[in-house]
PDB file of C-alpha atoms in Angstrom:
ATOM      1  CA  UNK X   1       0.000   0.000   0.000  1.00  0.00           C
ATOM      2  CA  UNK X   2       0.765   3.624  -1.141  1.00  0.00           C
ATOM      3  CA  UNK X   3       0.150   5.213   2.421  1.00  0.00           C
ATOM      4  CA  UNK X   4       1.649   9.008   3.248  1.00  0.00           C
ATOM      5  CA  UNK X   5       0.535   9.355   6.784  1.00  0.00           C
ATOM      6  CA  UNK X   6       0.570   5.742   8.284  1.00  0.00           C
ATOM      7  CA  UNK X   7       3.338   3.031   8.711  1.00  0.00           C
ATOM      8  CA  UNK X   8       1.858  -0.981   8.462  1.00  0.00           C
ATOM      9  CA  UNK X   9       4.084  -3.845  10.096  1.00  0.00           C
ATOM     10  CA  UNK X  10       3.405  -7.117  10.109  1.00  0.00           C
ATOM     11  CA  UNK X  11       5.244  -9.457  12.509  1.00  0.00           C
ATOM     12  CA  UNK X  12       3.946 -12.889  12.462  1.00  0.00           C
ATOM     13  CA  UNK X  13       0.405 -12.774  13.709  1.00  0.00           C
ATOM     14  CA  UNK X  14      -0.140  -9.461  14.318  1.00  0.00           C
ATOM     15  CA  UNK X  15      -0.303  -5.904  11.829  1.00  0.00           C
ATOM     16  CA  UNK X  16       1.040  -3.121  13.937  1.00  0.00           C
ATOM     17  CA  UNK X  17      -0.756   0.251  11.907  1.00  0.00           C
ATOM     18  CA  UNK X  18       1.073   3.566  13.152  1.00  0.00           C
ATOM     19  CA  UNK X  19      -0.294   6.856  12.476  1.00  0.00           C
ATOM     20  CA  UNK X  20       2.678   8.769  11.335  1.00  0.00           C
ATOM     21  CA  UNK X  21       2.358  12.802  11.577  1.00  0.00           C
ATOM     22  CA  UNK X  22       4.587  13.032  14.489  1.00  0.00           C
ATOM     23  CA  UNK X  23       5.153  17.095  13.256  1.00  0.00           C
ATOM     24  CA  UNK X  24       1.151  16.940  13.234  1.00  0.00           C
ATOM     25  CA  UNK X  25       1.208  15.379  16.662  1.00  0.00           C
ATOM     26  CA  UNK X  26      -0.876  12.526  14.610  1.00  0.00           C
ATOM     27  CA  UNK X  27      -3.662  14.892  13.893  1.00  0.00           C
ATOM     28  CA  UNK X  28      -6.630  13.014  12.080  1.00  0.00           C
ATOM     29  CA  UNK X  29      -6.851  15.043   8.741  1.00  0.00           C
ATOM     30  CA  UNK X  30      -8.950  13.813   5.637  1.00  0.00           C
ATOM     31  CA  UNK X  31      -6.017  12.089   4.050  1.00  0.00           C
ATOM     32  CA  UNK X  32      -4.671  10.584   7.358  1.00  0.00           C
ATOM     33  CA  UNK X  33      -8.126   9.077   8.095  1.00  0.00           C
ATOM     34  CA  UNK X  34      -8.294   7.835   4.767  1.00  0.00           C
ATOM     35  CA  UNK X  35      -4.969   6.241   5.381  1.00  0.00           C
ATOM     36  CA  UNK X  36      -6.098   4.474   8.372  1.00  0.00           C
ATOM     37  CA  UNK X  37      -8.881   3.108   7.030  1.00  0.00           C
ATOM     38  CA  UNK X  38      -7.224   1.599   3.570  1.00  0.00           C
ATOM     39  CA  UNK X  39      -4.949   0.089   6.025  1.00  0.00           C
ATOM     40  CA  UNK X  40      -7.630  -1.387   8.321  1.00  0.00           C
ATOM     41  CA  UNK X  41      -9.329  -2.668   5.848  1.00  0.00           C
ATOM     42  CA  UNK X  42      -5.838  -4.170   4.292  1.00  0.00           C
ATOM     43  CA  UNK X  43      -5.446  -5.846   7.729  1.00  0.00           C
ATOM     44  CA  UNK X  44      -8.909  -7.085   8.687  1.00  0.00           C
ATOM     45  CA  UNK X  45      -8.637  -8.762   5.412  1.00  0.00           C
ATOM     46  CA  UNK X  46      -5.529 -10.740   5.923  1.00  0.00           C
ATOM     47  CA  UNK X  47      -4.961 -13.608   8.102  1.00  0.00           C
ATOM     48  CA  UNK X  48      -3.366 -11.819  11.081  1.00  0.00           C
ATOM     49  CA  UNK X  49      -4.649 -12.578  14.814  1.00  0.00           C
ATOM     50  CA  UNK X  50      -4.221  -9.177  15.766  1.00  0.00           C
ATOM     51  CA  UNK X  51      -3.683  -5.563  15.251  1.00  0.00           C
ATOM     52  CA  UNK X  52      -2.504  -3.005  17.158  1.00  0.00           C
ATOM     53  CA  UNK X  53      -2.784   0.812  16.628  1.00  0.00           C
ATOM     54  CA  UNK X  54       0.034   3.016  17.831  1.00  0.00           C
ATOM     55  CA  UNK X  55       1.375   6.570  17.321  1.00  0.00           C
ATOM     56  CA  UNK X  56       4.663   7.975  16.197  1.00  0.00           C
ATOM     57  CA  UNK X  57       6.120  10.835  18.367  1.00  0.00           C
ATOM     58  CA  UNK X  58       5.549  11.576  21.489  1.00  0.00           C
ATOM     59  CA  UNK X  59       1.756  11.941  21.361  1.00  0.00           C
ATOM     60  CA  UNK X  60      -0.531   8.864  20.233  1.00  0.00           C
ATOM     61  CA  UNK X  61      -2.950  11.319  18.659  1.00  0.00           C
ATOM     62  CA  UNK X  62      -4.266  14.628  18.987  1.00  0.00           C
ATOM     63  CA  UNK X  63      -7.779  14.597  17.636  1.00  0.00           C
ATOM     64  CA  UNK X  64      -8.899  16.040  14.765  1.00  0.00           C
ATOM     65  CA  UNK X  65      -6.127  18.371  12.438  1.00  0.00           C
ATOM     66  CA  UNK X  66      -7.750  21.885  13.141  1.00  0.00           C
ATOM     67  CA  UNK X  67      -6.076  22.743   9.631  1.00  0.00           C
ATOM     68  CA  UNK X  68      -8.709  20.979   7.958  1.00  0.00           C
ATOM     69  CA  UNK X  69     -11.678  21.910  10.164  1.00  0.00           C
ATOM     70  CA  UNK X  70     -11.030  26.110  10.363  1.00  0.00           C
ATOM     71  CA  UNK X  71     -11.339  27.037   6.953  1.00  0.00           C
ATOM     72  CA  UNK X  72     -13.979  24.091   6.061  1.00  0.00           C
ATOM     73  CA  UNK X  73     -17.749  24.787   5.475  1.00  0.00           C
ATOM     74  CA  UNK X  74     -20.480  22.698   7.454  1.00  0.00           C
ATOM     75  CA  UNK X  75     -20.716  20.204   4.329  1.00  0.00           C
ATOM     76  CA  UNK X  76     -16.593  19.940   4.692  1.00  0.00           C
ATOM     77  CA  UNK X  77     -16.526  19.293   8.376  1.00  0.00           C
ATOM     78  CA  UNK X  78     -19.271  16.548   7.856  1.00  0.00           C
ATOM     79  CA  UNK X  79     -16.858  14.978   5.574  1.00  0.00           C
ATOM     80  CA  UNK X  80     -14.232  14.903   7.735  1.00  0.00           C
ATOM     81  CA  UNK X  81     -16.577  13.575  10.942  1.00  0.00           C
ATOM     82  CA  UNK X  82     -18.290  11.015   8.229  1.00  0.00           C
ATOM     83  CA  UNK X  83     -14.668   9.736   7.449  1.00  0.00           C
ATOM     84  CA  UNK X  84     -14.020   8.980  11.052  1.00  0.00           C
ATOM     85  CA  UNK X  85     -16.656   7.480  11.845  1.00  0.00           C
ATOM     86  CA  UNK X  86     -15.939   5.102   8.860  1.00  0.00           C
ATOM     87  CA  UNK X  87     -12.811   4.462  10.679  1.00  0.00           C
ATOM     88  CA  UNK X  88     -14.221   3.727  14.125  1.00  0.00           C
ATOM     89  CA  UNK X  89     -16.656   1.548  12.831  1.00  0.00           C
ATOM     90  CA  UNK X  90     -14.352  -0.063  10.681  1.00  0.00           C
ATOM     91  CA  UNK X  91     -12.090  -0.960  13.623  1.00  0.00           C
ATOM     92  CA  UNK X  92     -15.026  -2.513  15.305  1.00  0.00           C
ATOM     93  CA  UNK X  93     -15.938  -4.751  12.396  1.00  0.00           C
ATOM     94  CA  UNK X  94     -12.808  -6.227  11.316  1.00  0.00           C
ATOM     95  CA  UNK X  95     -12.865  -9.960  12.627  1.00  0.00           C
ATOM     96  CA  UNK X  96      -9.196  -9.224  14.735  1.00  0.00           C
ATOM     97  CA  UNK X  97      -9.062  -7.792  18.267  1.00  0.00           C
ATOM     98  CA  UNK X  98      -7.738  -4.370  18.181  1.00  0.00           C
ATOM     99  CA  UNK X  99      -5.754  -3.163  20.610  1.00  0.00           C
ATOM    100  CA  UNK X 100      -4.554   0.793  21.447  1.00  0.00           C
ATOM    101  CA  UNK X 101      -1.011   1.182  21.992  1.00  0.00           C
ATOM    102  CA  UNK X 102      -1.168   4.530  24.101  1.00  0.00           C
ATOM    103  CA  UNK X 103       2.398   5.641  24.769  1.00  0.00           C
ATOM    104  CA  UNK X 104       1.558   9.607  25.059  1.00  0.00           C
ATOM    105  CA  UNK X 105      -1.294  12.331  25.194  1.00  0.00           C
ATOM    106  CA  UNK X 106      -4.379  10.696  23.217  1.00  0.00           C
ATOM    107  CA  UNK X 107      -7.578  13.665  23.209  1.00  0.00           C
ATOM    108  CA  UNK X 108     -10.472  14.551  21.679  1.00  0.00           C
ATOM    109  CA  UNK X 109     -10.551  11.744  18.324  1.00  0.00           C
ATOM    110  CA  UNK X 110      -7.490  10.526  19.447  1.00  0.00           C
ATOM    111  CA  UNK X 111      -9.250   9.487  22.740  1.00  0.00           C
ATOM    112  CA  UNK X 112     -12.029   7.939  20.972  1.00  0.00           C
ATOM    113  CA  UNK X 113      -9.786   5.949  18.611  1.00  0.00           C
ATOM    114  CA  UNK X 114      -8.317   4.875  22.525  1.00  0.00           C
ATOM    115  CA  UNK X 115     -12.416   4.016  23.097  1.00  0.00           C
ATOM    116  CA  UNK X 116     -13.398   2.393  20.178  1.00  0.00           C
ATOM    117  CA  UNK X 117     -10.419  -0.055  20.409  1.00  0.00           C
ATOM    118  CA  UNK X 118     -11.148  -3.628  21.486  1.00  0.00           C
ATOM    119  CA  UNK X 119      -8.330  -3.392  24.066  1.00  0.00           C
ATOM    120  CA  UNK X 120      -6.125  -0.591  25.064  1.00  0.00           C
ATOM    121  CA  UNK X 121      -2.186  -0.782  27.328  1.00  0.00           C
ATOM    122  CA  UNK X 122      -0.970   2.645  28.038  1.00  0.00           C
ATOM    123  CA  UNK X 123       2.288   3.770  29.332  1.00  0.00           C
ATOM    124  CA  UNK X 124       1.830   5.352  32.859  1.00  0.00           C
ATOM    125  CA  UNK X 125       3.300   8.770  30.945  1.00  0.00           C
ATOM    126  CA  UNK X 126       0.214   8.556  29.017  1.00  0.00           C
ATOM    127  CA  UNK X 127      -2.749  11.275  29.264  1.00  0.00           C
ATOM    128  CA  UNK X 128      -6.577  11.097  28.129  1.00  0.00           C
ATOM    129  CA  UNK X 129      -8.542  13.915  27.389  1.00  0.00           C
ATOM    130  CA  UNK X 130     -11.801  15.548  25.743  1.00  0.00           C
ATOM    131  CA  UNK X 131     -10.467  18.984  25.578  1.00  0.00           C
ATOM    132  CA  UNK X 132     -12.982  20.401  24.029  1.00  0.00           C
ATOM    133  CA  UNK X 133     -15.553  21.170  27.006  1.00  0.00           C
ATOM    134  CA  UNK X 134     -12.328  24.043  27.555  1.00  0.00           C
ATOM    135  CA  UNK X 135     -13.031  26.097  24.233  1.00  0.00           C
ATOM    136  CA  UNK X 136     -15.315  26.349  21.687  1.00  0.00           C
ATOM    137  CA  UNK X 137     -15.565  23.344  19.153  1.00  0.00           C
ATOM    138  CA  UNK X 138     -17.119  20.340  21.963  1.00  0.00           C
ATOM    139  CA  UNK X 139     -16.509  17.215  21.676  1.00  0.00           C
ATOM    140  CA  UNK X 140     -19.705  15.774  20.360  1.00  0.00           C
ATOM    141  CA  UNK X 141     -18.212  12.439  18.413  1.00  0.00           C
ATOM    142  CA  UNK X 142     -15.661  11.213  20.655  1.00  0.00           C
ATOM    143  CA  UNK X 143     -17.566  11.383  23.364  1.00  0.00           C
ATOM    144  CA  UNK X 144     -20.216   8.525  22.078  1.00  0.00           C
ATOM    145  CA  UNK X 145     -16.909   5.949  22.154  1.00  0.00           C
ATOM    146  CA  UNK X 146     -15.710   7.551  25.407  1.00  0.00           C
ATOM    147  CA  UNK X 147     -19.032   7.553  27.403  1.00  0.00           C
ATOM    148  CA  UNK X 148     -20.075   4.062  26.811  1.00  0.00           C
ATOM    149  CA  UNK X 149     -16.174   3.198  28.112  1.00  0.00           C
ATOM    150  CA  UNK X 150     -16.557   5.518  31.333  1.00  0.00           C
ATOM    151  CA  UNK X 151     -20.171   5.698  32.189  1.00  0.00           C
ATOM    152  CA  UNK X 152     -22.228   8.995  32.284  1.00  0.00           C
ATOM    153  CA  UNK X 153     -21.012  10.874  35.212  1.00  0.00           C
ATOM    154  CA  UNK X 154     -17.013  10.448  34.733  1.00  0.00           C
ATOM    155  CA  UNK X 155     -17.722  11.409  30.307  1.00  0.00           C
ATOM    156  CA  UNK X 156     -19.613  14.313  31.951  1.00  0.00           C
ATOM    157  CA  UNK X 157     -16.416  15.398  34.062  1.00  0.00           C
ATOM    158  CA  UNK X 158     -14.278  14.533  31.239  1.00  0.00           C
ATOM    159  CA  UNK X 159     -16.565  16.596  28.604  1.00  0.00           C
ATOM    160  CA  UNK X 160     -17.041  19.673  30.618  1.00  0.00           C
ATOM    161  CA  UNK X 161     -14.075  20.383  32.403  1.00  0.00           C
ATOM    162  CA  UNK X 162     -11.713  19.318  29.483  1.00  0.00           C
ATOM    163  CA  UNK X 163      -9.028  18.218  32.157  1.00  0.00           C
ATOM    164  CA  UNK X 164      -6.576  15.575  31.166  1.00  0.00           C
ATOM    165  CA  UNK X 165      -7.077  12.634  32.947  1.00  0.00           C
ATOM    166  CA  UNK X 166      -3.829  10.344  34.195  1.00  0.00           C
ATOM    167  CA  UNK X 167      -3.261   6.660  32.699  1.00  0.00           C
ATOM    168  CA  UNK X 168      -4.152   5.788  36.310  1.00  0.00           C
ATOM    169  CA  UNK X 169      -7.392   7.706  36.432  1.00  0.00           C
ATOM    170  CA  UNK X 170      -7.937   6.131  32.282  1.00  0.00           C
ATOM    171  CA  UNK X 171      -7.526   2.777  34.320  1.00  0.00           C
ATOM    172  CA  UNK X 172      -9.753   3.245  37.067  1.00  0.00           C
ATOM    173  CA  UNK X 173     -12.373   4.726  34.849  1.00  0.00           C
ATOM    174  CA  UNK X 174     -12.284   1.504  32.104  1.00  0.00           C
ATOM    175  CA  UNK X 175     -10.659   3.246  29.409  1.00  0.00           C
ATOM    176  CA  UNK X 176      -7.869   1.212  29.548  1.00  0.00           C
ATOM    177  CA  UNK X 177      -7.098  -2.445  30.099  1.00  0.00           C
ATOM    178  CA  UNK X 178      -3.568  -1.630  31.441  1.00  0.00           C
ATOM    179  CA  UNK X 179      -1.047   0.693  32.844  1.00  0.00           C
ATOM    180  CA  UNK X 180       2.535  -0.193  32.660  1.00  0.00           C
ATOM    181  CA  UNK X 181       6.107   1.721  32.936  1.00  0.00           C
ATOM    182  CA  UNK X 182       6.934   3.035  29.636  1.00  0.00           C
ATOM    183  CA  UNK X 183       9.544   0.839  28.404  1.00  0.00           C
ATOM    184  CA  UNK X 184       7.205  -2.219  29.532  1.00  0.00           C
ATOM    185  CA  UNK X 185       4.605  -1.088  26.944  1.00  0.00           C
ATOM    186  CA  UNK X 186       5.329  -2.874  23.964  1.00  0.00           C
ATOM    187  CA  UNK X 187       5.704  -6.425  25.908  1.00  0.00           C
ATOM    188  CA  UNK X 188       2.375  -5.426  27.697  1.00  0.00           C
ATOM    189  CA  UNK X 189       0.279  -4.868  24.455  1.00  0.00           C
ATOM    190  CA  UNK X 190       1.888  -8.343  23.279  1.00  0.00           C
ATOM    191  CA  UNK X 191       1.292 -10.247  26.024  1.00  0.00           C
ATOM    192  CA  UNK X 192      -2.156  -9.012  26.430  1.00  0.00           C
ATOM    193  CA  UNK X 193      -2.937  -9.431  22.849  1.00  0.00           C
ATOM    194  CA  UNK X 194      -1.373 -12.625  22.424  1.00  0.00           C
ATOM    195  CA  UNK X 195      -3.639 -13.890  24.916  1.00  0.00           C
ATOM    196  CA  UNK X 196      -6.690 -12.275  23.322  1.00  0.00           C
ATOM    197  CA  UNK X 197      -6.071 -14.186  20.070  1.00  0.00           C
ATOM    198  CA  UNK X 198      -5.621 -17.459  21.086  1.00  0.00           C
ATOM    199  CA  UNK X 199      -8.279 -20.301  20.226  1.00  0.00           C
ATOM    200  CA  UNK X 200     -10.060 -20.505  16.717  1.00  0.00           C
ATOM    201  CA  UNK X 201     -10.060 -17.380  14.683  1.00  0.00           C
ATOM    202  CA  UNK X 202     -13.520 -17.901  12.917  1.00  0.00           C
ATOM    203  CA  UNK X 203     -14.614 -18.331  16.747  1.00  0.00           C
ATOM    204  CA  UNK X 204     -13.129 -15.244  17.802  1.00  0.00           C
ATOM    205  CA  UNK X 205     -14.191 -13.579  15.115  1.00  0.00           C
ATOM    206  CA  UNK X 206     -18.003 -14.200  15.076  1.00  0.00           C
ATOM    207  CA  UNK X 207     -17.583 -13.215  19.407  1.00  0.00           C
ATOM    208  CA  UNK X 208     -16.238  -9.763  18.633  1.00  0.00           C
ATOM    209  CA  UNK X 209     -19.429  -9.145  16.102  1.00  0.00           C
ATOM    210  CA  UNK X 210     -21.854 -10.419  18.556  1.00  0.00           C
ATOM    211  CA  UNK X 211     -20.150  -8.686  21.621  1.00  0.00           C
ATOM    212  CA  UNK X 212     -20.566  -5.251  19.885  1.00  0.00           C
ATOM    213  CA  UNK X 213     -23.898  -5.769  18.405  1.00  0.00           C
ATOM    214  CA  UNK X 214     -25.361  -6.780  22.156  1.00  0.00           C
ATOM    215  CA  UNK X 215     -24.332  -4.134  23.464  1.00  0.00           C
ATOM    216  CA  UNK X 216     -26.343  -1.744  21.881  1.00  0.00           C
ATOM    217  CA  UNK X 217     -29.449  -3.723  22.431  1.00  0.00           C
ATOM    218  CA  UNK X 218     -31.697  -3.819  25.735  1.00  0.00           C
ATOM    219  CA  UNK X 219     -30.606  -6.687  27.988  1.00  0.00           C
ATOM    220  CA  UNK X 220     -33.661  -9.138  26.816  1.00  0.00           C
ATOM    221  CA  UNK X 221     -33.157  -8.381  23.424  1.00  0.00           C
ATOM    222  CA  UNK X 222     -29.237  -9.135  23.813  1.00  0.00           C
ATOM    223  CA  UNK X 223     -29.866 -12.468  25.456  1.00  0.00           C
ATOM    224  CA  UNK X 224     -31.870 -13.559  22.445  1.00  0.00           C
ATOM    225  CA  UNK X 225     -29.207 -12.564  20.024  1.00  0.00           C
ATOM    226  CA  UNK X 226     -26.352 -13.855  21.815  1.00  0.00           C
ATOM    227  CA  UNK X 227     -28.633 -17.611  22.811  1.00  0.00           C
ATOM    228  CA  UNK X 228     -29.228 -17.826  19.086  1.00  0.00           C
ATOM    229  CA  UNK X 229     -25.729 -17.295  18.033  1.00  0.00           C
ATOM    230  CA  UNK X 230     -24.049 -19.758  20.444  1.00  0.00           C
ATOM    231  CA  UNK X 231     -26.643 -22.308  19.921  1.00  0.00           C
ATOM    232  CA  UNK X 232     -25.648 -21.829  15.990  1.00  0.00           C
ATOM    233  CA  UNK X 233     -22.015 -22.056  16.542  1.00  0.00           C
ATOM    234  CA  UNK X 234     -22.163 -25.104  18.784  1.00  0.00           C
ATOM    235  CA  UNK X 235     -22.124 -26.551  15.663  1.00  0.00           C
ATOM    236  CA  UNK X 236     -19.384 -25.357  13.738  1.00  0.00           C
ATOM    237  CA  UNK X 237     -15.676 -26.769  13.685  1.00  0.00           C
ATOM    238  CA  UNK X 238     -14.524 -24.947  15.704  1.00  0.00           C
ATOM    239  CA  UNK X 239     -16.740 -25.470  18.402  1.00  0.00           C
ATOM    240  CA  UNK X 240     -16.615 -29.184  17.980  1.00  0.00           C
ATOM    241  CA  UNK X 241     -13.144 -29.231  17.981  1.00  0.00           C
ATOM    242  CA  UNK X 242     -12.913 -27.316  21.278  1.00  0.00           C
ATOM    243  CA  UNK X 243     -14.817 -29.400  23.134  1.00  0.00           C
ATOM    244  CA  UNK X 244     -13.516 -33.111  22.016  1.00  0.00           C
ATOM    245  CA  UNK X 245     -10.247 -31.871  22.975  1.00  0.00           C
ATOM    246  CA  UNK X 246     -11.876 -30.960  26.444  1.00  0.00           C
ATOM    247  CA  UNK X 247     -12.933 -34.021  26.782  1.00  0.00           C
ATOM    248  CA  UNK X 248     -10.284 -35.922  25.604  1.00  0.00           C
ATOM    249  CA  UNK X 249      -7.906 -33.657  27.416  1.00  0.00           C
ATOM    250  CA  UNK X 250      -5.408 -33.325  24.415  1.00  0.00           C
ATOM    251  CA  UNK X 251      -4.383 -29.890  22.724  1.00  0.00           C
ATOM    252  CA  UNK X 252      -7.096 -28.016  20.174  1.00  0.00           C
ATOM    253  CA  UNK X 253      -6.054 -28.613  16.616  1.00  0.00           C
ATOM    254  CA  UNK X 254      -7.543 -25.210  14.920  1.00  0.00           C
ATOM    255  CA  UNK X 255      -8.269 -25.381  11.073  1.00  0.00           C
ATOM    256  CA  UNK X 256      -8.088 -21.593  11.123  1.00  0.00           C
TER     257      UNK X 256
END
């Protein structure tokens, strides 16, 4: 792929995709969005496990490039938000687990890529915020990934004031999975994802859609998706394979 404003790495199992603006402090303009999501799509299409989204620099991403946004009329800006909500949506579809790999300041869009990752490690230098309750462009978008990390009353703190929360605080709200020293990061997000991969892919795969779909539905509603789904994939080969090497107590033999 012909990308300007991203770097793609695969190592084995997993596709490491890092936004690379570090002079932009990995601002999300048009063309870097569009970047991200050709090499998404690139990933969630090959047979990697995993992928993992990191940041060049020494900030993971500072929301979206103001460059694009001051001198853009309403139809321009709703390009722009359109395009990243491609993206985020697109990270939640792919059939990998996506984890954030937050080694600096991640705010506004760059916080809600942080949300709308399956999994997220930061480094304990890291910082979280929604700076836009501060000034005078609020946050509106990234705080529908944030809020439903958080809960209402910590996105309201985090919307209005516009403080920067700590990688502790990001922990202790659910924003992150894990807070480790800074040079423990990269053996963190490997160890966590490498656990989060194992087992069938097809299997993991069809959990991830299910997962996201009931959790936009009420809880009755979600209980009769997710009972018809796992009675459907009891079937599969996966499943079947899973469970006569349970009960024969030998190693799983995965034909994906």
């Amino acid at each position: 792929m012909n990308l300007d404003h991203v770097l793609v790495d695969r190592d084995v199992d997993f596709v490491t995709i890092t936004m690379n603006r570090p002079q932009r402090r990995n601002a999300l303009s048009l063309a870097h969005l569009r970047d991200l999501i050709n090499a998404f799509s690139a990933a969630g299409d090959s047979d990697a496990s995993g992928i993992i989204l990191a940041g060049a620099g020494p900030v993971f991403s500072a929301g979206h490039d103001f460059a694009d946004v001051a001198e853009a009329d309403v139809d321009g800006v709703r390009t722009l938000l359109d395009t990243c909500l491609r993206l985020m949506e697109l990270i939640e579809s792919v059939p990998q687990p996506v984890i954030a790999r937050v080694h600096g300041l991640a705010t506004a869009a760059g916080c809600q890529l942080v949300a709308t990752c399956d999994l997220a490690v930061a480094a304990d230098s890291a910082g979280f915020a929604a700076p836009g309750g501060k000034g005078g462009w609020f946050c509106h978008t990234p705080m529908v990934a944030i809020a439903r990390n958080i809960g209402r009353k910590r996105a309201a703190e985090l919307a209005y004031t516009g403080d920067t929360i700590s990688a502790a605080q990001a922990l202790e709200w659910g924003l992150v999975n894990r807070v480790v020293p800074a040079a423990d990061l990269d053996a963190a997000v490997i160890d966590l994802l490498g656990r989060a991969t194992r087992g069938s892919r097809a299997s993991k795969a069809l959990g991830k859609r299910t997962l996201h779909q009931q959790l936009s539905l009420p809880e009755a509603e979600a209980y009769q998706l997710a009972t018809r789904v796992m009675a459907e994939s009891s079937q599969s080969a996966a499943a079947r394979e899973g469970m006569s090497a349970f009960l024969s107590k030998r190693q799983p033999k995965w034909s994906d």
